[in-house]
mmCIF file of C-alpha atoms (C1' of nucleotides) in Angstrom:
data_model
loop_
_atom_site.group_PDB
_atom_site.id
_atom_site.type_symbol
_atom_site.label_atom_id
_atom_site.label_comp_id
_atom_site.label_asym_id
_atom_site.label_seq_id
_atom_site.Cartn_x
_atom_site.Cartn_y
_atom_site.Cartn_z
ATOM 1 C CA MET A 1 -22.089 -60.688 44.759
ATOM 2 C CA ALA A 2 -20.010 -62.587 47.292
ATOM 3 C CA SER A 3 -17.094 -60.634 48.699
ATOM 4 C CA PRO A 4 -13.760 -61.757 47.255
ATOM 5 C CA THR A 5 -11.514 -64.169 49.096
ATOM 6 C CA PRO A 6 -8.400 -62.806 50.817
ATOM 7 C CA ALA A 7 -6.283 -64.337 48.022
ATOM 8 C CA VAL A 8 -8.269 -62.542 45.339
ATOM 9 C CA ARG A 9 -8.203 -59.292 47.265
ATOM 10 C CA ALA A 10 -4.446 -59.625 47.714
ATOM 11 C CA GLU A 11 -4.056 -60.232 43.991
ATOM 12 C CA GLN A 12 -5.946 -57.048 43.139
ATOM 13 C CA LEU A 13 -4.094 -54.986 45.749
ATOM 14 C CA LEU A 14 -0.767 -56.271 44.493
ATOM 15 C CA TRP A 15 -1.700 -55.227 40.944
ATOM 16 C CA ASP A 16 -2.500 -51.716 42.171
ATOM 17 C CA LEU A 17 0.714 -51.550 44.147
ATOM 18 C CA VAL A 18 2.851 -52.672 41.194
ATOM 19 C CA TYR A 19 1.124 -50.103 38.989
ATOM 20 C CA ALA A 20 1.893 -47.301 41.430
ATOM 21 C CA TYR A 21 5.391 -48.647 42.013
ATOM 22 C CA ASP A 22 6.322 -48.672 38.326
ATOM 23 C CA ASP A 23 4.903 -45.220 37.797
ATOM 24 C CA ALA A 24 6.766 -43.782 40.790
ATOM 25 C CA TYR A 25 10.038 -45.356 39.691
ATOM 26 C CA GLU A 26 9.734 -43.969 36.194
ATOM 27 C CA ARG A 27 8.943 -40.488 37.528
ATOM 28 C CA ALA A 28 11.919 -40.561 39.872
ATOM 29 C CA ALA A 29 14.211 -41.543 37.007
ATOM 30 C CA LEU A 30 12.801 -38.916 34.638
ATOM 31 C CA GLU A 31 13.340 -36.199 37.236
ATOM 32 C CA VAL A 32 17.024 -37.105 37.192
ATOM 33 C CA GLY A 33 17.118 -37.194 33.394
ATOM 34 C CA LEU A 34 17.110 -40.976 32.995
ATOM 35 C CA SER A 35 14.605 -43.380 31.498
ATOM 36 C CA ALA A 36 13.442 -46.226 33.729
ATOM 37 C CA ALA A 37 15.527 -48.688 31.726
ATOM 38 C CA GLN A 38 18.618 -46.514 32.043
ATOM 39 C CA ALA A 39 18.130 -46.136 35.798
ATOM 40 C CA CYS A 40 17.789 -49.888 35.976
ATOM 41 C CA VAL A 41 21.167 -50.360 34.304
ATOM 42 C CA LEU A 42 22.802 -48.047 36.843
ATOM 43 C CA GLU A 43 21.119 -50.050 39.604
ATOM 44 C CA HIS A 44 22.676 -53.244 38.304
ATOM 45 C CA LEU A 45 26.139 -51.676 38.336
ATOM 46 C CA VAL A 46 26.031 -50.328 41.861
ATOM 47 C CA ASP A 47 27.883 -53.266 43.404
ATOM 48 C CA GLY A 48 30.621 -53.185 40.790
ATOM 49 C CA PRO A 49 31.291 -53.431 37.048
ATOM 50 C CA ALA A 50 29.549 -55.998 34.887
ATOM 51 C CA THR A 51 29.974 -57.371 31.393
ATOM 52 C CA MET A 52 27.477 -56.554 28.660
ATOM 53 C CA GLY A 53 26.310 -60.149 28.682
ATOM 54 C CA ARG A 54 25.684 -60.213 32.398
ATOM 55 C CA LEU A 55 23.651 -57.031 32.175
ATOM 56 C CA ALA A 56 21.538 -58.611 29.440
ATOM 57 C CA ASP A 57 20.948 -61.685 31.597
ATOM 58 C CA GLU A 58 20.034 -59.682 34.667
ATOM 59 C CA MET A 59 17.797 -57.272 32.827
ATOM 60 C CA LEU A 60 16.052 -60.096 30.979
ATOM 61 C CA CYS A 61 16.597 -58.592 27.546
ATOM 62 C CA ASP A 62 18.616 -59.092 24.387
ATOM 63 C CA ALA A 63 22.311 -58.194 24.272
ATOM 64 C CA SER A 64 21.774 -55.756 21.408
ATOM 65 C CA ASN A 65 19.468 -53.787 23.634
ATOM 66 C CA ILE A 66 22.179 -53.455 26.267
ATOM 67 C CA THR A 67 24.578 -52.199 23.607
ATOM 68 C CA GLN A 68 22.244 -49.308 22.899
ATOM 69 C CA LEU A 69 21.336 -48.545 26.507
ATOM 70 C CA VAL A 70 24.983 -48.476 27.524
ATOM 71 C CA ALA A 71 25.907 -46.370 24.496
ATOM 72 C CA ARG A 72 23.392 -43.716 25.556
ATOM 73 C CA LEU A 73 24.519 -43.850 29.176
ATOM 74 C CA GLU A 74 28.137 -43.558 28.089
ATOM 75 C CA ALA A 75 27.365 -40.570 25.849
ATOM 76 C CA ARG A 76 26.122 -38.766 28.963
ATOM 77 C CA THR A 77 29.134 -39.887 31.035
ATOM 78 C CA TRP A 78 27.129 -42.007 33.462
ATOM 79 C CA VAL A 79 29.005 -45.213 32.688
ATOM 80 C CA GLU A 80 32.298 -46.240 31.076
ATOM 81 C CA ARG A 81 33.154 -49.254 28.943
ATOM 82 C CA GLY A 82 36.560 -50.778 29.554
ATOM 83 C CA ALA A 83 38.392 -53.788 28.217
ATOM 84 C CA ASP A 84 38.645 -57.025 30.145
ATOM 85 C CA PRO A 85 42.332 -57.889 30.602
ATOM 86 C CA THR A 86 41.818 -61.637 30.315
ATOM 87 C CA ASP A 87 39.429 -61.832 27.342
ATOM 88 C CA ARG A 88 39.528 -59.201 24.658
ATOM 89 C CA ARG A 89 35.994 -59.969 23.488
ATOM 90 C CA VAL A 90 34.555 -58.911 26.838
ATOM 91 C CA LYS A 91 33.751 -55.365 27.941
ATOM 92 C CA ARG A 92 33.471 -54.235 31.502
ATOM 93 C CA VAL A 93 30.857 -51.579 32.161
ATOM 94 C CA ALA A 94 31.293 -49.431 35.277
ATOM 95 C CA LEU A 95 29.541 -46.487 36.900
ATOM 96 C CA THR A 96 31.319 -43.141 36.743
ATOM 97 C CA PRO A 97 31.112 -40.867 39.791
ATOM 98 C CA ALA A 98 28.373 -38.928 37.985
ATOM 99 C CA GLY A 99 26.513 -42.173 37.340
ATOM 100 C CA ARG A 100 26.736 -43.112 40.987
ATOM 101 C CA ARG A 101 25.361 -39.734 42.004
ATOM 102 C CA ALA A 102 22.526 -40.010 39.500
ATOM 103 C CA ARG A 103 21.600 -43.456 40.750
ATOM 104 C CA ARG A 104 21.580 -42.243 44.346
ATOM 105 C CA GLU A 105 19.410 -39.294 43.353
ATOM 106 C CA VAL A 106 16.867 -41.630 41.733
ATOM 107 C CA HIS A 107 16.683 -43.558 44.998
ATOM 108 C CA ARG A 108 16.241 -40.424 47.031
ATOM 109 C CA ARG A 109 13.259 -39.439 44.904
ATOM 110 C CA PHE A 110 11.801 -42.914 44.693
ATOM 111 C CA ARG A 111 10.228 -42.936 48.107
ATOM 112 C CA LEU A 112 7.108 -44.942 47.339
ATOM 113 C CA PRO A 113 7.894 -48.358 48.794
ATOM 114 C CA ALA A 114 9.865 -46.980 51.712
ATOM 115 C CA ASP A 115 7.073 -44.533 52.523
ATOM 116 C CA ARG A 116 4.384 -47.143 52.385
ATOM 117 C CA ILE A 117 6.299 -49.782 54.282
ATOM 118 C CA GLY A 118 7.289 -47.135 56.792
ATOM 119 C CA ARG A 119 3.652 -46.507 57.612
ATOM 120 C CA LEU A 120 3.319 -50.012 58.982
ATOM 121 C CA ASP A 121 4.233 -50.618 62.602
ATOM 122 C CA PRO A 122 7.338 -52.709 63.314
ATOM 123 C CA ALA A 123 5.421 -55.942 63.879
ATOM 124 C CA GLN A 124 3.585 -55.456 60.598
ATOM 125 C CA GLN A 125 6.856 -54.728 58.798
ATOM 126 C CA GLU A 126 8.173 -58.001 60.097
ATOM 127 C CA GLN A 127 5.049 -59.812 58.902
ATOM 128 C CA LEU A 128 5.262 -58.227 55.463
ATOM 129 C CA ALA A 129 8.914 -59.102 55.056
ATOM 130 C CA GLY A 130 8.143 -62.684 56.027
ATOM 131 C CA LEU A 131 5.264 -62.996 53.589
ATOM 132 C CA LEU A 132 7.192 -61.400 50.739
ATOM 133 C CA ALA A 133 10.075 -63.750 51.410
ATOM 134 C CA LEU A 134 7.697 -66.692 51.084
ATOM 135 C CA MET A 135 6.328 -65.260 47.842
ATOM 136 C CA THR A 136 9.612 -64.375 46.182
ATOM 137 C CA ASP A 137 11.944 -67.052 47.432
ATOM 138 C CA PRO A 138 10.521 -70.484 46.690
ATOM 139 C CA ASP A 139 10.546 -70.469 42.925
ATOM 140 C CA PRO A 140 10.081 -74.050 41.746
ATOM 141 C CA GLU A 141 11.364 -73.932 38.151
ATOM 142 C CA ARG A 142 8.292 -72.798 36.119
ATOM 143 C CA VAL A 143 7.041 -69.415 37.255
ATOM 144 C CA MET B 1 27.630 -55.817 58.388
ATOM 145 C CA ALA B 2 24.460 -55.581 60.474
ATOM 146 C CA SER B 3 21.521 -57.523 59.091
ATOM 147 C CA PRO B 4 18.945 -55.277 57.469
ATOM 148 C CA THR B 5 15.808 -54.187 59.290
ATOM 149 C CA PRO B 6 12.497 -55.834 58.357
ATOM 150 C CA ALA B 7 11.497 -52.636 56.549
ATOM 151 C CA VAL B 8 14.631 -52.677 54.417
ATOM 152 C CA ARG B 9 14.272 -56.370 53.723
ATOM 153 C CA ALA B 10 10.653 -55.836 52.712
ATOM 154 C CA GLU B 11 11.735 -53.030 50.387
ATOM 155 C CA GLN B 12 14.229 -55.286 48.631
ATOM 156 C CA LEU B 13 11.813 -58.193 48.397
ATOM 157 C CA LEU B 14 9.130 -55.937 46.986
ATOM 158 C CA TRP B 15 11.550 -54.732 44.294
ATOM 159 C CA ASP B 16 12.284 -58.327 43.313
ATOM 160 C CA LEU B 17 8.608 -59.183 43.268
ATOM 161 C CA VAL B 18 7.710 -56.195 41.089
ATOM 162 C CA TYR B 19 10.530 -57.099 38.708
ATOM 163 C CA ALA B 20 9.266 -60.657 38.348
ATOM 164 C CA TYR B 21 5.678 -59.453 38.149
ATOM 165 C CA ASP B 22 6.313 -57.046 35.281
ATOM 166 C CA ASP B 23 8.308 -59.630 33.384
ATOM 167 C CA ALA B 24 5.650 -62.302 33.796
ATOM 168 C CA TYR B 25 2.891 -59.933 32.694
ATOM 169 C CA GLU B 26 4.768 -58.941 29.567
ATOM 170 C CA ARG B 27 5.478 -62.560 28.682
ATOM 171 C CA ALA B 28 1.844 -63.523 29.143
ATOM 172 C CA ALA B 29 0.751 -60.688 26.860
ATOM 173 C CA LEU B 30 3.365 -61.497 24.202
ATOM 174 C CA GLU B 31 2.254 -65.120 24.120
ATOM 175 C CA VAL B 32 -1.198 -63.880 23.159
ATOM 176 C CA GLY B 33 0.221 -61.478 20.564
ATOM 177 C CA LEU B 34 -0.180 -58.279 22.612
ATOM 178 C CA SER B 35 2.317 -55.843 24.034
ATOM 179 C CA ALA B 36 2.063 -55.136 27.760
ATOM 180 C CA ALA B 37 0.595 -51.705 27.031
ATOM 181 C CA GLN B 38 -2.008 -53.176 24.712
ATOM 182 C CA ALA B 39 -2.997 -55.818 27.258
ATOM 183 C CA CYS B 40 -3.313 -53.049 29.793
ATOM 184 C CA VAL B 41 -5.791 -51.195 27.585
ATOM 185 C CA LEU B 42 -7.928 -54.323 27.272
ATOM 186 C CA GLU B 43 -7.794 -54.664 31.052
ATOM 187 C CA HIS B 44 -9.157 -51.150 31.475
ATOM 188 C CA LEU B 45 -12.081 -51.931 29.159
ATOM 189 C CA VAL B 46 -13.182 -55.130 30.817
ATOM 190 C CA ASP B 47 -15.906 -53.535 32.922
ATOM 191 C CA GLY B 48 -17.361 -51.616 29.964
ATOM 192 C CA PRO B 49 -16.511 -49.069 27.278
ATOM 193 C CA ALA B 50 -14.458 -45.973 28.053
ATOM 194 C CA THR B 51 -13.654 -42.726 26.292
ATOM 195 C CA MET B 52 -10.199 -42.056 24.914
ATOM 196 C CA GLY B 53 -9.678 -39.418 27.564
ATOM 197 C CA ARG B 54 -10.587 -41.700 30.421
ATOM 198 C CA LEU B 55 -8.174 -44.337 29.152
ATOM 199 C CA ALA B 56 -5.414 -41.735 29.052
ATOM 200 C CA ASP B 57 -6.189 -40.712 32.654
ATOM 201 C CA GLU B 58 -6.283 -44.262 33.917
ATOM 202 C CA MET B 59 -3.158 -45.333 32.083
ATOM 203 C CA LEU B 60 -1.262 -42.242 33.204
ATOM 204 C CA CYS B 61 -0.198 -41.270 29.707
ATOM 205 C CA ASP B 62 -0.820 -38.699 27.017
ATOM 206 C CA ALA B 63 -3.995 -38.833 24.910
ATOM 207 C CA SER B 64 -2.020 -39.095 21.676
ATOM 208 C CA ASN B 65 -0.519 -42.305 22.963
ATOM 209 C CA ILE B 66 -3.971 -43.786 23.495
ATOM 210 C CA THR B 67 -4.911 -42.832 19.942
ATOM 211 C CA GLN B 68 -2.094 -44.982 18.636
ATOM 212 C CA LEU B 69 -2.570 -47.882 21.034
ATOM 213 C CA VAL B 70 -6.273 -48.045 20.234
ATOM 214 C CA ALA B 71 -5.601 -47.736 16.505
ATOM 215 C CA ARG B 72 -3.354 -50.797 16.636
ATOM 216 C CA LEU B 73 -5.826 -52.730 18.768
ATOM 217 C CA GLU B 74 -8.633 -51.798 16.391
ATOM 218 C CA ALA B 75 -6.604 -52.878 13.358
ATOM 219 C CA ARG B 76 -6.454 -56.340 14.891
ATOM 220 C CA THR B 77 -10.147 -56.290 15.801
ATOM 221 C CA TRP B 78 -9.613 -56.401 19.544
ATOM 222 C CA VAL B 79 -11.490 -53.156 20.218
ATOM 223 C CA GLU B 80 -13.980 -50.927 18.409
ATOM 224 C CA ARG B 81 -14.370 -47.169 18.439
ATOM 225 C CA GLY B 82 -17.949 -45.876 18.405
ATOM 226 C CA ALA B 83 -19.521 -42.438 18.563
ATOM 227 C CA ASP B 84 -20.964 -41.025 21.764
ATOM 228 C CA PRO B 85 -24.632 -40.128 21.121
ATOM 229 C CA THR B 86 -24.600 -37.049 23.373
ATOM 230 C CA ASP B 87 -21.283 -35.426 22.379
ATOM 231 C CA ARG B 88 -19.942 -35.894 18.913
ATOM 232 C CA ARG B 89 -16.383 -35.067 19.957
ATOM 233 C CA VAL B 90 -16.247 -38.113 22.225
ATOM 234 C CA LYS B 91 -15.432 -41.675 21.184
ATOM 235 C CA ARG B 92 -16.429 -44.777 23.064
ATOM 236 C CA VAL B 93 -13.906 -47.609 22.968
ATOM 237 C CA ALA B 94 -15.219 -51.109 23.637
ATOM 238 C CA LEU B 95 -13.826 -54.652 23.667
ATOM 239 C CA THR B 96 -14.877 -56.909 20.821
ATOM 240 C CA PRO B 97 -15.570 -60.570 21.614
ATOM 241 C CA ALA B 98 -12.077 -61.359 20.290
ATOM 242 C CA GLY B 99 -10.622 -58.688 22.562
ATOM 243 C CA ARG B 100 -12.407 -60.152 25.556
ATOM 244 C CA ARG B 101 -11.074 -63.588 24.739
ATOM 245 C CA ALA B 102 -7.542 -62.237 24.312
ATOM 246 C CA ARG B 103 -7.701 -60.446 27.646
ATOM 247 C CA ARG B 104 -8.940 -63.581 29.379
ATOM 248 C CA GLU B 105 -6.143 -65.565 27.746
ATOM 249 C CA VAL B 106 -3.536 -63.126 29.090
ATOM 250 C CA HIS B 107 -4.947 -63.629 32.576
ATOM 251 C CA ARG B 108 -4.900 -67.368 32.222
ATOM 252 C CA ARG B 109 -1.213 -67.268 31.354
ATOM 253 C CA PHE B 110 -0.314 -64.620 33.914
ATOM 254 C CA ARG B 111 -0.307 -66.935 36.890
ATOM 255 C CA LEU B 112 2.527 -65.355 38.847
ATOM 256 C CA PRO B 113 0.725 -63.458 41.607
ATOM 257 C CA ALA B 114 -2.027 -66.031 41.943
ATOM 258 C CA ASP B 115 0.523 -68.841 42.151
ATOM 259 C CA ARG B 116 2.626 -67.106 44.719
ATOM 260 C CA ILE B 117 -0.256 -65.923 46.836
ATOM 261 C CA GLY B 118 -1.780 -69.365 46.536
ATOM 262 C CA ARG B 119 1.280 -70.883 48.192
ATOM 263 C CA LEU B 120 0.488 -69.058 51.414
ATOM 264 C CA ASP B 121 -1.910 -70.663 53.852
ATOM 265 C CA PRO B 122 -5.302 -68.995 54.350
ATOM 266 C CA ALA B 123 -4.287 -67.112 57.488
ATOM 267 C CA GLN B 124 -1.220 -65.771 55.712
ATOM 268 C CA GLN B 125 -3.312 -64.749 52.712
ATOM 269 C CA GLU B 126 -5.523 -62.792 55.069
ATOM 270 C CA GLN B 127 -2.500 -61.112 56.627
ATOM 271 C CA LEU B 128 -1.052 -60.237 53.242
ATOM 272 C CA ALA B 129 -4.322 -58.753 52.004
ATOM 273 C CA GLY B 130 -4.534 -56.668 55.161
ATOM 274 C CA LEU B 131 -0.997 -55.369 54.849
ATOM 275 C CA LEU B 132 -1.351 -54.593 51.148
ATOM 276 C CA ALA B 133 -4.579 -52.748 51.895
ATOM 277 C CA LEU B 134 -2.716 -50.603 54.408
ATOM 278 C CA MET B 135 0.023 -49.957 51.858
ATOM 279 C CA THR B 136 -2.163 -49.140 48.893
ATOM 280 C CA ASP B 137 -5.164 -47.500 50.435
ATOM 281 C CA PRO B 138 -4.105 -44.617 52.672
ATOM 282 C CA ASP B 139 -2.551 -42.312 50.129
ATOM 283 C CA PRO B 140 -2.296 -38.856 51.685
ATOM 284 C CA GLU B 141 -1.915 -36.564 48.640
ATOM 285 C CA ARG B 142 1.855 -36.714 47.884
ATOM 286 C CA VAL B 143 2.984 -40.204 47.046
ATOM 287 C "C1'" DT C 1 33.490 -73.706 15.851
ATOM 288 C "C1'" DA C 2 31.547 -71.152 19.725
ATOM 289 C "C1'" DT C 3 31.171 -66.828 22.201
ATOM 290 C "C1'" DT C 4 31.022 -61.607 23.029
ATOM 291 C "C1'" DG C 5 29.543 -57.789 21.496
ATOM 292 C "C1'" DT C 6 28.037 -54.565 17.610
ATOM 293 C "C1'" DT C 7 25.403 -52.922 13.528
ATOM 294 C "C1'" DA C 8 21.370 -52.564 10.630
ATOM 295 C "C1'" DT C 9 16.714 -52.620 10.730
ATOM 296 C "C1'" DA C 10 11.976 -52.564 12.066
ATOM 297 C "C1'" DC C 11 8.305 -52.114 15.272
ATOM 298 C "C1'" DT C 12 6.240 -50.369 19.497
ATOM 299 C "C1'" DC C 13 5.778 -46.936 23.223
ATOM 300 C "C1'" DT C 14 5.736 -42.397 24.484
ATOM 301 C "C1'" DA C 15 5.503 -37.272 24.566
ATOM 302 C "C1'" DT C 16 5.132 -32.505 22.401
ATOM 303 C "C1'" DA C 17 3.148 -29.414 19.249
ATOM 304 C "C1'" DA C 18 -0.034 -28.249 15.867
ATOM 305 C "C1'" DC C 19 -4.346 -29.329 14.101
ATOM 306 C "C1'" DT C 20 -9.745 -30.499 13.356
ATOM 307 C "C1'" DA C 21 -14.232 -30.869 14.882
ATOM 308 C "C1'" DT C 22 -17.429 -29.956 18.253
ATOM 309 C "C1'" DA C 23 -19.289 -27.689 22.384
ATOM 310 C "C1'" DT D 1 -12.869 -19.953 23.916
ATOM 311 C "C1'" DA D 2 -12.380 -24.630 25.747
ATOM 312 C "C1'" DT D 3 -12.463 -29.643 25.112
ATOM 313 C "C1'" DA D 4 -11.912 -34.461 22.738
ATOM 314 C "C1'" DG D 5 -9.389 -36.550 19.824
ATOM 315 C "C1'" DT D 6 -6.012 -36.940 15.808
ATOM 316 C "C1'" DT D 7 -1.778 -36.241 13.068
ATOM 317 C "C1'" DA D 8 3.058 -35.374 12.456
ATOM 318 C "C1'" DT D 9 7.161 -36.087 14.345
ATOM 319 C "C1'" DA D 10 10.998 -37.488 17.140
ATOM 320 C "C1'" DG D 11 13.449 -40.131 20.684
ATOM 321 C "C1'" DA D 12 13.802 -44.257 23.369
ATOM 322 C "C1'" DG D 13 13.163 -49.380 24.246
ATOM 323 C "C1'" DT D 14 13.129 -53.743 22.267
ATOM 324 C "C1'" DA D 15 14.057 -57.885 19.290
ATOM 325 C "C1'" DT D 16 15.900 -60.414 15.080
ATOM 326 C "C1'" DA D 17 19.371 -61.266 11.833
ATOM 327 C "C1'" DA D 18 23.779 -60.645 10.042
ATOM 328 C "C1'" DC D 19 28.334 -59.514 11.230
ATOM 329 C "C1'" DA D 20 33.368 -58.827 13.377
ATOM 330 C "C1'" DA D 21 36.689 -60.008 16.618
ATOM 331 C "C1'" DT D 22 38.391 -63.217 19.706
ATOM 332 C "C1'" DA D 23 38.654 -67.619 22.060
#
DNA sequence: TATTGTTATACTCTATAACTATA
DNA sequence: TATAGTTATAGAGTATAACAATA
């Protein structure tokens, strides 16, 4: 059998990396007492509060799902739901101090990508960043 | 604010890529009528039958979960469970022709990594494969 | 009338514990 | 006694449809 092209090899390696990445992220979250989805919500709140609708958009899921995720996070005091002063339909979800700590703790435990990237030498890190930028950035409508 | 190091940029870009990757894989599977987990089982059977236990090991989940996943796949005639001739406790799970077609169809629709890698020129593809090999391969015990 | 968010519901994913059949 | 797999069960993630409150 002919050896695979670099593109095909890269495809396979990327699959393996994503597999390991997802697993490591879920483990890190579970160690802190969060599901992966819950940790993801905290991640999306780290730069400031967001509305329920914006969370649904960013997390690529239905609004009713966010209602439930946020309800569980709120029950454990990791987030708070507040009213929006300018539109009484809207809710503003924000991290509590405990939620911020939990999110930071997930990151501390989720060392996989940092570890692996850190093994590359600086020139290779630069190369990788450049290639990933090419792969993630130009996103001509249809993915 | 100082601009991030290449390593930190790569970390962020990799997160974005994994996010898009997971979403695209799930969409591709759903279009074919499979959940992501079900598609993943088919993927693990493509090179030949496997036992329930081996599927659980490879998919990093509990055996009872595999029982249910395989039961649903079998109900829709995508896989078959057969007896192992040498050990009557063991079951051999195999793709049916329909299962093989479904798995191929998921791949056809899941163009994300191939598309993005395909946008790089051949030298860049070679570089990327090399870097990913360094990141995925050397895995000194603790991840 | 359109939008934001919730509720009710149903299905899937997942793990734990207890179990059956076989080795 | 140990192993392969199943069953029962429960909690979480997810979407659809119907709904309430507000704009």
